[in-house]
Coordinates of C-alpha atoms in Angstrom, one line a residue:
Chain J
X1 CA 49.8 162.9 111.8
X2 CA 49.8 160.2 110.0
X3 CA 47.2 157.4 109.5
X4 CA 48.4 154.1 108.2
X5 CA 45.6 152.0 106.6
X6 CA 45.6 148.4 104.7
X7 CA 42.7 148.8 102.2
X8 CA 42.5 146.8 99.1
X9 CA 40.6 148.9 97.9
X10 CA 42.7 151.8 98.1
X11 CA 40.9 155.2 97.5
X12 CA 37.1 154.1 97.6
X13 CA 33.5 155.4 99.2
X14 CA 35.1 155.1 102.8
X15 CA 38.5 156.7 102.4
X16 CA 36.9 159.8 100.2
X17 CA 33.7 160.8 101.8
X18 CA 34.2 159.7 105.3
X19 CA 38.7 159.2 106.7
X20 CA 39.7 162.1 104.3
X21 CA 37.1 165.2 106.5
X22 CA 37.3 162.9 109.8
X23 CA 40.6 163.9 110.0
X24 CA 41.0 166.7 107.9
X25 CA 43.7 164.7 105.8
X26 CA 45.2 166.8 103.2
X27 CA 47.7 164.2 101.6
X28 CA 47.5 160.5 100.6
X29 CA 50.4 158.8 100.0
X30 CA 49.5 155.0 98.3
X31 CA 51.9 153.1 98.3
X32 CA 51.3 149.7 96.3
X33 CA 53.6 147.5 94.7
X34 CA 51.1 146.6 91.9
X35 CA 49.6 150.3 91.2
X36 CA 53.0 151.7 90.9
X37 CA 52.9 150.4 87.5
X38 CA 49.1 150.7 86.6
X39 CA 48.7 153.8 85.1
X40 CA 45.1 153.2 84.8
X41 CA 44.4 152.9 88.2
X42 CA 46.6 155.9 89.0
X43 CA 44.4 158.3 87.0
X44 CA 41.1 156.6 88.5
X45 CA 42.7 157.6 92.0
X46 CA 43.9 160.7 90.9
X47 CA 40.1 161.7 89.6
X48 CA 38.7 160.6 92.8
X49 CA 40.4 162.6 95.2
X50 CA 38.9 166.2 96.4
X51 CA 40.3 169.4 95.3
X52 CA 43.1 171.0 98.0
X53 CA 43.9 167.0 98.9
X54 CA 47.5 165.9 97.5
X55 CA 48.2 162.4 96.4
X56 CA 51.4 160.5 95.3
X57 CA 52.0 156.5 94.7
X58 CA 55.1 155.5 96.5
X59 CA 56.6 151.9 96.0
X60 CA 56.8 150.1 99.4
X61 CA 60.3 150.1 99.3
X62 CA 61.0 153.6 99.2
X63 CA 58.2 154.9 101.5
X64 CA 60.9 155.2 104.3
X65 CA 62.3 158.2 101.5
X66 CA 59.6 159.6 101.6
X67 CA 59.3 162.8 103.8
X68 CA 56.5 163.4 106.0
X69 CA 55.6 167.1 107.0
X70 CA 54.6 167.1 110.4
X71 CA 52.1 170.4 110.2
X72 CA 50.3 168.1 107.9
X73 CA 47.4 165.3 107.8
X74 CA 48.7 162.5 106.2
X75 CA 46.7 159.1 105.5
X76 CA 48.6 156.7 104.2
X77 CA 47.3 153.6 102.3
X78 CA 48.3 149.8 101.4
X79 CA 47.3 147.3 99.3
X80 CA 47.9 144.8 101.0
X81 CA 50.3 143.4 104.5
X82 CA 53.4 142.3 102.2
X83 CA 53.2 146.2 101.1
X84 CA 53.1 146.9 104.8
X85 CA 56.2 144.5 105.2
X86 CA 58.1 145.8 102.5
X87 CA 57.8 149.3 104.4
X88 CA 58.7 148.3 107.7
X89 CA 61.7 146.3 106.4
X90 CA 63.2 149.5 104.6
X91 CA 63.0 151.7 107.8
X92 CA 59.3 153.2 108.2
X93 CA 58.2 153.6 111.8
X94 CA 54.4 153.1 112.5
X95 CA 52.9 152.9 115.6
X96 CA 49.3 152.0 114.7
X97 CA 48.1 150.5 111.6
X98 CA 44.5 149.8 110.7
X99 CA 42.9 147.4 109.1
X100 CA 40.0 148.9 107.2
X101 CA 39.5 145.9 104.3
X102 CA 41.0 142.9 103.6
X103 CA 38.2 141.0 101.3
X104 CA 37.6 137.2 101.4
X105 CA 39.3 135.3 98.6
X106 CA 40.3 132.0 98.1
X107 CA 42.7 131.0 100.6
X108 CA 42.4 133.4 102.6
X109 CA 40.7 130.8 105.6
X110 CA 41.3 133.3 108.9
X111 CA 38.2 135.5 109.6
X112 CA 39.5 138.2 111.7
X113 CA 36.3 140.6 111.7
X114 CA 33.9 141.1 109.0
X115 CA 36.2 143.4 106.7
X116 CA 39.5 141.2 107.6
X117 CA 40.4 137.6 106.3
X118 CA 44.1 136.3 106.0
X119 CA 45.8 133.6 104.7
X120 CA 48.2 131.4 106.8
X121 CA 51.3 133.7 104.9
X122 CA 49.1 136.8 105.9
X123 CA 48.5 135.9 109.1
X124 CA 52.3 135.9 109.6
X125 CA 53.1 138.9 108.5
X126 CA 50.6 140.1 110.7
X127 CA 51.9 138.3 113.6
X128 CA 55.6 139.9 112.6
X129 CA 54.3 143.4 111.9
X130 CA 52.6 143.0 115.7
X131 CA 55.5 141.6 117.5
X132 CA 57.7 144.4 116.2
X133 CA 55.2 146.7 118.4
X134 CA 52.7 147.9 115.8
X135 CA 49.8 148.1 117.5
X136 CA 47.1 146.4 114.6
X137 CA 43.2 148.0 114.6
X138 CA 40.2 146.7 113.2
X139 CA 37.9 149.4 111.5
X140 CA 36.7 150.2 107.9
X141 CA 35.3 153.2 109.1
X142 CA 35.9 156.2 111.7
X143 CA 32.2 155.7 113.5
X144 CA 32.6 151.9 114.0
X145 CA 34.8 150.8 117.4
X146 CA 38.1 150.0 116.8
X147 CA 39.0 145.8 117.6
X148 CA 42.8 145.7 118.1
X149 CA 44.4 142.4 117.3
X150 CA 46.2 140.9 119.8
X151 CA 49.7 138.8 119.0
X152 CA 48.1 135.2 119.9
X153 CA 45.8 135.6 117.1
Chain C
X1 CA 20.9 148.3 70.9
X2 CA 22.2 150.0 73.9
X3 CA 22.4 148.0 77.2
X4 CA 22.3 149.5 81.1
X5 CA 24.3 148.2 83.8
X6 CA 24.1 149.9 87.5
X7 CA 26.4 149.2 89.7
X8 CA 26.0 150.4 93.6
X9 CA 27.4 150.0 96.8
X10 CA 24.3 147.3 98.4
X11 CA 21.6 146.5 96.8
X12 CA 20.5 150.2 96.0
X13 CA 20.6 149.5 91.5
X14 CA 18.5 146.8 91.8
X15 CA 15.8 148.9 93.7
X16 CA 16.9 151.8 92.1
X17 CA 16.0 149.6 88.4
X18 CA 12.7 148.5 90.0
X19 CA 11.5 151.4 91.4
X20 CA 12.3 153.6 87.4
X21 CA 10.3 150.3 86.1
X22 CA 7.3 151.0 88.2
X23 CA 6.8 154.0 86.6
X24 CA 7.9 153.7 82.8
X25 CA 7.7 149.7 82.4
X26 CA 9.9 146.4 82.8
X27 CA 12.9 147.5 79.9
X28 CA 14.9 144.9 78.6
X29 CA 18.8 145.0 78.0
X30 CA 19.3 146.7 81.7
X31 CA 20.9 144.9 84.6
X32 CA 22.9 145.6 87.7
X33 CA 25.7 144.9 90.2
X34 CA 25.7 145.0 93.6
X35 CA 28.6 145.3 96.0
X36 CA 28.5 144.5 100.0
X37 CA 31.3 144.5 102.3
X38 CA 32.4 140.8 102.1
X39 CA 33.3 141.0 98.5
X40 CA 36.6 141.1 97.6
X41 CA 37.5 143.7 94.3
X42 CA 37.6 140.3 92.9
X43 CA 34.8 139.1 93.4
X44 CA 32.9 142.8 92.2
X45 CA 35.3 142.3 88.6
X46 CA 34.1 138.7 88.3
X47 CA 30.3 140.0 88.7
X48 CA 30.8 143.2 86.8
X49 CA 31.9 141.0 83.7
X50 CA 29.8 138.5 84.1
X51 CA 27.0 141.1 83.0
X52 CA 29.0 143.3 80.4
X53 CA 29.1 139.9 78.8
X54 CA 25.5 139.1 79.0
X55 CA 24.7 142.4 77.8
X56 CA 27.1 142.4 75.3
X57 CA 25.8 139.4 73.8
X58 CA 22.4 142.3 72.3
X59 CA 23.8 145.2 72.9
X60 CA 27.0 146.9 71.2
X61 CA 26.3 150.4 73.4
X62 CA 26.7 150.4 76.7
X63 CA 25.9 152.7 79.6
X64 CA 27.1 152.2 82.9
X65 CA 25.4 153.9 85.9
X66 CA 27.6 154.4 89.4
X67 CA 26.5 155.6 92.6
X68 CA 29.3 158.0 94.0
X69 CA 32.3 159.4 92.2
X70 CA 35.5 157.9 93.0
X71 CA 33.4 154.9 95.2
X72 CA 34.7 151.0 94.6
X73 CA 31.6 151.0 91.5
X74 CA 33.5 153.4 89.6
X75 CA 36.4 152.5 90.4
X76 CA 35.7 148.3 89.0
X77 CA 33.6 149.4 86.0
X78 CA 36.3 152.1 84.1
X79 CA 38.9 149.7 83.1
X80 CA 35.4 147.5 81.4
X81 CA 34.5 150.7 79.9
X82 CA 37.4 151.7 78.4
X83 CA 37.7 148.3 76.4
X84 CA 34.3 149.1 74.7
X85 CA 34.1 151.7 72.0
X86 CA 30.7 153.4 72.8
X87 CA 30.1 152.9 76.0
X88 CA 29.6 155.3 79.1
X89 CA 30.1 155.6 83.3
X90 CA 27.2 158.2 84.4
X91 CA 28.4 158.4 88.3
X92 CA 25.5 160.1 90.9
X93 CA 23.1 158.1 89.3
X94 CA 19.7 158.8 90.0
X95 CA 15.9 158.0 89.5
X96 CA 15.3 161.0 87.1
X97 CA 18.5 159.7 85.0
X98 CA 17.2 155.8 84.4
X99 CA 13.8 156.9 83.5
X100 CA 15.1 159.0 80.9
X101 CA 18.0 156.3 79.7
X102 CA 15.2 153.4 79.7
X103 CA 13.1 155.8 77.9
X104 CA 15.4 156.7 75.2
X105 CA 18.1 154.5 74.3
X106 CA 17.7 153.3 71.2
X107 CA 15.7 155.7 70.3
X108 CA 18.8 158.8 69.3
X109 CA 22.7 158.7 68.5
X110 CA 25.2 158.1 71.9
X111 CA 26.8 161.2 72.6
X112 CA 23.1 162.8 72.5
X113 CA 21.7 159.9 74.6
X114 CA 24.8 160.3 77.7
X115 CA 23.8 164.3 77.1
X116 CA 20.2 164.3 78.1
X117 CA 20.8 161.6 80.6
X118 CA 23.1 164.4 82.5
X119 CA 21.1 166.9 82.0
X120 CA 18.0 165.8 83.2
X121 CA 19.4 164.0 85.7
X122 CA 21.2 167.1 86.9
X123 CA 18.2 169.1 86.3
X124 CA 16.2 166.9 89.6
X125 CA 18.4 168.2 91.9
X126 CA 16.4 170.7 93.3
X127 CA 14.5 172.4 96.5
X128 CA 10.6 172.9 95.7
X129 CA 9.5 174.0 98.2
X130 CA 10.6 178.1 97.2
X131 CA 8.1 177.4 94.3
X132 CA 5.1 177.8 96.8
X133 CA 6.5 181.0 98.5
X134 CA 6.9 182.2 94.5
X135 CA 10.6 181.9 94.4
X136 CA 12.1 180.7 91.5
X137 CA 14.0 177.1 91.6

């Protein structure tokens, strides 16, 4: 099983204390352009991952080369929709995409829900992903109802 | 002097300071940052930077208390702590450790202070009903 999630906080409380146990995740793949060359953030994330859960850092354009073992449960974390787009462009196939947190920042004027705000450029990327057949839903924690995003966003 | 900054999910830190000061009295050089789901990481960073600069005006040493290991407060605070020579980031903040920090700061060596805070904070986590039946804690 693979859960693909966009979360600009990457590995944080909701992930460590909730998603991992809820889906018996044994391998986290952080796929973020910014993190690949940031040793400090990598070290912080390595500390945060519980024992027994593997952690890899993969540049989004290289994610298509990553070999997923279908006996394992993966959580793939993207930092942004751009990271998702880069990985999809390089050939990664995503059926469902969880939007777990794209927090408000200046220019993110489209509010999709409590924890998802998009800029014009991000909205265009999201439209492309939905048009490509990806089932995109918002859900920050597993206990919360998921909200499907439609292509007429 | 040693300053204290408590960074937590929601207003837990602010209330923890209020509760601790209820026990030991109001202290100086202690601030909190609350994080909510509407804030971006950048907002959190800006707020942590603001209180860090505020504390630095009077204090050379800073103790950051955060709630859970691996949470956003810890993730945001670590890069700031890295650039401060005498600083520490203590996860799992509880009221006992905050009370000890408030009472003992500026009375002892920084490393010894951190050691003492960790010791007392851990000691405070215990099951006590067993005392009634003669069991040991």
